[in-house]
Coordinates of C-alpha atoms in Angstrom, one line a residue:
X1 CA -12.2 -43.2 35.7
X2 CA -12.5 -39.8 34.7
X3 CA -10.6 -38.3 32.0
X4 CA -10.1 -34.6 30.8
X5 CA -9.0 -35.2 27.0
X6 CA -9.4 -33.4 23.5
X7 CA -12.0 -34.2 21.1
X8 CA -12.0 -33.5 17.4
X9 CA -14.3 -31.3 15.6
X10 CA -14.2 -29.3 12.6
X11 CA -13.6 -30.6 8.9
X12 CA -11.5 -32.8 7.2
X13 CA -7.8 -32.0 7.5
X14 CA -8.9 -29.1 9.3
X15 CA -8.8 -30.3 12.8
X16 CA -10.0 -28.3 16.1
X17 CA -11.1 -29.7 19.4
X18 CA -12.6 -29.2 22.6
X19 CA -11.6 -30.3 25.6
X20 CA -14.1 -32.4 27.7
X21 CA -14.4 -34.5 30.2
X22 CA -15.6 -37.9 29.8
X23 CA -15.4 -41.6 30.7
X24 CA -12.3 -42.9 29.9
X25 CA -14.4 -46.2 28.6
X26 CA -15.9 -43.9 26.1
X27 CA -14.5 -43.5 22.6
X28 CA -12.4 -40.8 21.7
X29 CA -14.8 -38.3 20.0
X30 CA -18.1 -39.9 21.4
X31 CA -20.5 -39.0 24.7
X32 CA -18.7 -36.4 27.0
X33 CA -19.9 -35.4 30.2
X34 CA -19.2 -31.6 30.1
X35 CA -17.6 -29.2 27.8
X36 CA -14.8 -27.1 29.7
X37 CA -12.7 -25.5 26.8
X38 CA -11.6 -25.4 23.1
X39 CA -7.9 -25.9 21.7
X40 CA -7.2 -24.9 17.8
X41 CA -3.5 -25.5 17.2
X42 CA -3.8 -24.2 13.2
X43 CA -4.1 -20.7 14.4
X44 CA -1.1 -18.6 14.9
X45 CA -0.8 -18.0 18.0
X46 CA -2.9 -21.0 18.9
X47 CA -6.5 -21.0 20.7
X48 CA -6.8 -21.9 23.9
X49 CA -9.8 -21.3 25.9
X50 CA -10.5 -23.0 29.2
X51 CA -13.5 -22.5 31.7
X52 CA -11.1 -21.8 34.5
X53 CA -13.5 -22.3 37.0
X54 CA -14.7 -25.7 35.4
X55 CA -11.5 -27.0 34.9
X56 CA -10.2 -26.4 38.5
X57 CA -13.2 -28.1 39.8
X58 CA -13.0 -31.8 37.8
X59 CA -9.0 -31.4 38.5
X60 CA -9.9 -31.1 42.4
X61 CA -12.3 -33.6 42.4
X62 CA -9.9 -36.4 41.0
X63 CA -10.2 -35.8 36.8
X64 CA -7.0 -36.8 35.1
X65 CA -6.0 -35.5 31.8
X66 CA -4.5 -36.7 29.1
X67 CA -1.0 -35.9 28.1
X68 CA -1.9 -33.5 25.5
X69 CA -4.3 -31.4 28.1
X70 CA -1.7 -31.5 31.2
X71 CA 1.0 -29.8 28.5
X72 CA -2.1 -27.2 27.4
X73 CA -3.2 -26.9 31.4
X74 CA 0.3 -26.1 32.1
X75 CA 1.1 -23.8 29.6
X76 CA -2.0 -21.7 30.9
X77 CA -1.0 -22.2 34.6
X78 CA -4.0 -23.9 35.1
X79 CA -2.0 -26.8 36.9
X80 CA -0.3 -24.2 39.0
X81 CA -3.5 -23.0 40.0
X82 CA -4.8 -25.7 41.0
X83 CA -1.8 -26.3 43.4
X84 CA -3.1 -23.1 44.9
X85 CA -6.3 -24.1 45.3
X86 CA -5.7 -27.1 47.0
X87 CA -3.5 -25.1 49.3
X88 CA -6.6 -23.1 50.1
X89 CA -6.6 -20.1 47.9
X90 CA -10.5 -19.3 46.9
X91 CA -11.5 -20.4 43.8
X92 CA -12.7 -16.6 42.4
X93 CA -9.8 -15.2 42.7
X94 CA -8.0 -17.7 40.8
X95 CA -10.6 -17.8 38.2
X96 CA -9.9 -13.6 38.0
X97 CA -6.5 -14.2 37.6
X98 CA -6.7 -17.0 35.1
X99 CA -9.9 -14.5 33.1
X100 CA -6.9 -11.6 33.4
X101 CA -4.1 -13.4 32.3
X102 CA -6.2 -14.5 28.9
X103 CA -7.4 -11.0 28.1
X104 CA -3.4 -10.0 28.3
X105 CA -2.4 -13.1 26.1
X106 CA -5.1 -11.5 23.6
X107 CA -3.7 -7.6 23.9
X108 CA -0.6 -8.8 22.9
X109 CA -1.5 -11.6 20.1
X110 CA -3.3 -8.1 18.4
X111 CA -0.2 -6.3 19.3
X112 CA 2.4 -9.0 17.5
X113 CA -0.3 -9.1 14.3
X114 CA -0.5 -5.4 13.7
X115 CA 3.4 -5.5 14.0
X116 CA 3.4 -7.4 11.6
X117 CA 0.9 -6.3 8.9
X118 CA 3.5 -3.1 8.4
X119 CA 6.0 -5.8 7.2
X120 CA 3.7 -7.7 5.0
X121 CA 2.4 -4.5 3.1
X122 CA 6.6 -3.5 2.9
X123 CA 7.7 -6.6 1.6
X124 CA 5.2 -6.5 -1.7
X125 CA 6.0 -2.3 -2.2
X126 CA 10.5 -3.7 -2.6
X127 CA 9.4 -5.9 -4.8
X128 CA 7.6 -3.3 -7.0
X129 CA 11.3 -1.2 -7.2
X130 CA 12.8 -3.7 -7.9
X131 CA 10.7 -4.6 -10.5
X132 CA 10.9 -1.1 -12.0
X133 CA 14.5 -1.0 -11.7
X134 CA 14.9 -3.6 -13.9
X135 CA 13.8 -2.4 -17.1
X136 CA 15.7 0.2 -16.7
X137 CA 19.2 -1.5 -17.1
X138 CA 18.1 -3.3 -19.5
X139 CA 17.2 -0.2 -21.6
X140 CA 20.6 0.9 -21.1
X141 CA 22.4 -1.7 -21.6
X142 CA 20.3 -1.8 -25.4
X143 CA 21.6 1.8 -25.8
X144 CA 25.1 1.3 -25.3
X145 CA 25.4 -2.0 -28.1
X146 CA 24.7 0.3 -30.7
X147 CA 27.5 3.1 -29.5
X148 CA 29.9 0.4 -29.3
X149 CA 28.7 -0.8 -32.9
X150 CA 29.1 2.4 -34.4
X151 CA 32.9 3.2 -32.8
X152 CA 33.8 -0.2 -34.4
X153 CA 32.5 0.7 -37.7
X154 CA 33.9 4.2 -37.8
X155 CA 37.3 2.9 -36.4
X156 CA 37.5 0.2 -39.4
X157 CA 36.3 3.2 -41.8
X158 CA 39.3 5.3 -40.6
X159 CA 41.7 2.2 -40.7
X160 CA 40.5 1.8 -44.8
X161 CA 40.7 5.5 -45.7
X162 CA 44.0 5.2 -44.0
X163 CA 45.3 2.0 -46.0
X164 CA 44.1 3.1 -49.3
X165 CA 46.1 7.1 -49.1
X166 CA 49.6 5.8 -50.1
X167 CA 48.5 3.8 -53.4
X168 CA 47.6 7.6 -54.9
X169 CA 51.2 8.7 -55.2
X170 CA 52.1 5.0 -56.7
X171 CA 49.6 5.4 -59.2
X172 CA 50.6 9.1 -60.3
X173 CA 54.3 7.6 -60.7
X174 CA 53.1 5.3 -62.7
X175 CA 51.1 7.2 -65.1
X176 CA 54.1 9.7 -65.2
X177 CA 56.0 6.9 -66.1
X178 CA 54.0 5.7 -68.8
X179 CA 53.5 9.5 -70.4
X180 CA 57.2 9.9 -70.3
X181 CA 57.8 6.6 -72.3
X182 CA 55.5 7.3 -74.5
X183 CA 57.1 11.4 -75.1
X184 CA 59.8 9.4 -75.3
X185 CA 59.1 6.8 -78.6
X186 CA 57.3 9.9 -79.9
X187 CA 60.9 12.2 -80.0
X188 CA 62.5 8.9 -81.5
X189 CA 59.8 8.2 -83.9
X190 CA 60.4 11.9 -85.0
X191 CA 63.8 12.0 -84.7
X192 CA 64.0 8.9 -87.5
X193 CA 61.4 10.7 -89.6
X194 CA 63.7 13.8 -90.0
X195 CA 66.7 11.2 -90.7
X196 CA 64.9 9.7 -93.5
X197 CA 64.1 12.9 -94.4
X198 CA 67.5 14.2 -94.8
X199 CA 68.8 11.0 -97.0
X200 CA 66.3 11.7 -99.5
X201 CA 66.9 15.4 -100.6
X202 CA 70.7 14.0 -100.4
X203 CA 70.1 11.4 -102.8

């Protein structure tokens, strides 16, 4: 039996195929009879690229593919084409419709990628702001500790010079106080020196 299936090609954890057809005795990536596409799911969109023509003719002549290729032929409309055919649309003019329906997938794969280059180049540019932004805040958030320091040290300043105002007056009293006192002994000390005084130009 025939089989259309996928073969692997490309490096190591890298994988591509191409979709051949071959005996279905033969291994998986060994001798192929013919060569009628390539598939490269790593791509975004994928790849697909089928020989329309080539494809139609090994489906129509009994080929059977593989799971994996019936999902890719359908996808493509290939299998829907080939309904066609056998109903006895003419080969070319499926082929031209399967050739314009690939150049349209491409127009608008280059359409969805240049929409979305704009985005990419936004995306780095926001991050840049908000980069700048940043220092920023942080300068004046630095600004304002030192304000806040100084009101706290002119507030306890004012709260000191406030406290230590009412000890003057005490202190004044006090050495009035004292002067009097002393005024005081020195008028008695006197007073008993002119007392003494007295008593001795008595005597």
């Amino acid at each position: 039996m025939v089989k259309i299936r996928l073969r692997r090609v490309g490096a190591r954890k890298q994988p591509s195929y191409r979709i051949v057809v071959a005996d279905s005795r033969a291994p998986r990536d060994g001798r192929f009879i013919e060569a009628i596409g390539v598939y490269n799911p790593r791509t975004e969109p994928e790849t697909v690229v089928i020989e329309e023509d080539r494809a139609l003719y090994w489906l129509n002549v009994g080929a059977q593919p593989t799971e994996s290729v019936a999902r890719i032929f359908e996808t493509y409309g290939t299998l829907e084409r080939l309904e066609r055919l056998q109903a006895g649309e003419s080969l070319e003019a499926l082929v031209a419709e399967a050739e314009a329906a690939r150049e349209e997938a491409a127009v608008e794969a280059e359409a969805e990628t240049a929409e979305a280059e704009p985005e990419a180049e936004e995306e780095p540019e926001e991050a840049e702001e908000a980069e700048e932004a940043e220092p920023e805040t942080e300068e004046e958030e630095v600004v304002e500790e030192p304000e806040a320091e100084a009101e706290e040290v002119t507030e306890e300043a004012a709260e000191a010079s406030e406290a230590a105002e009412p000890a003057e007056p005490e202190e004044a009293v006090e050495e009035g106080a004292s002067e009097e006192a002393t005024s005081s002994e020195e008028d008695a000390s006197s007073e008993e020196d002119a007392s003494s005084t007295e008593e001795e130009e008595q005597e």
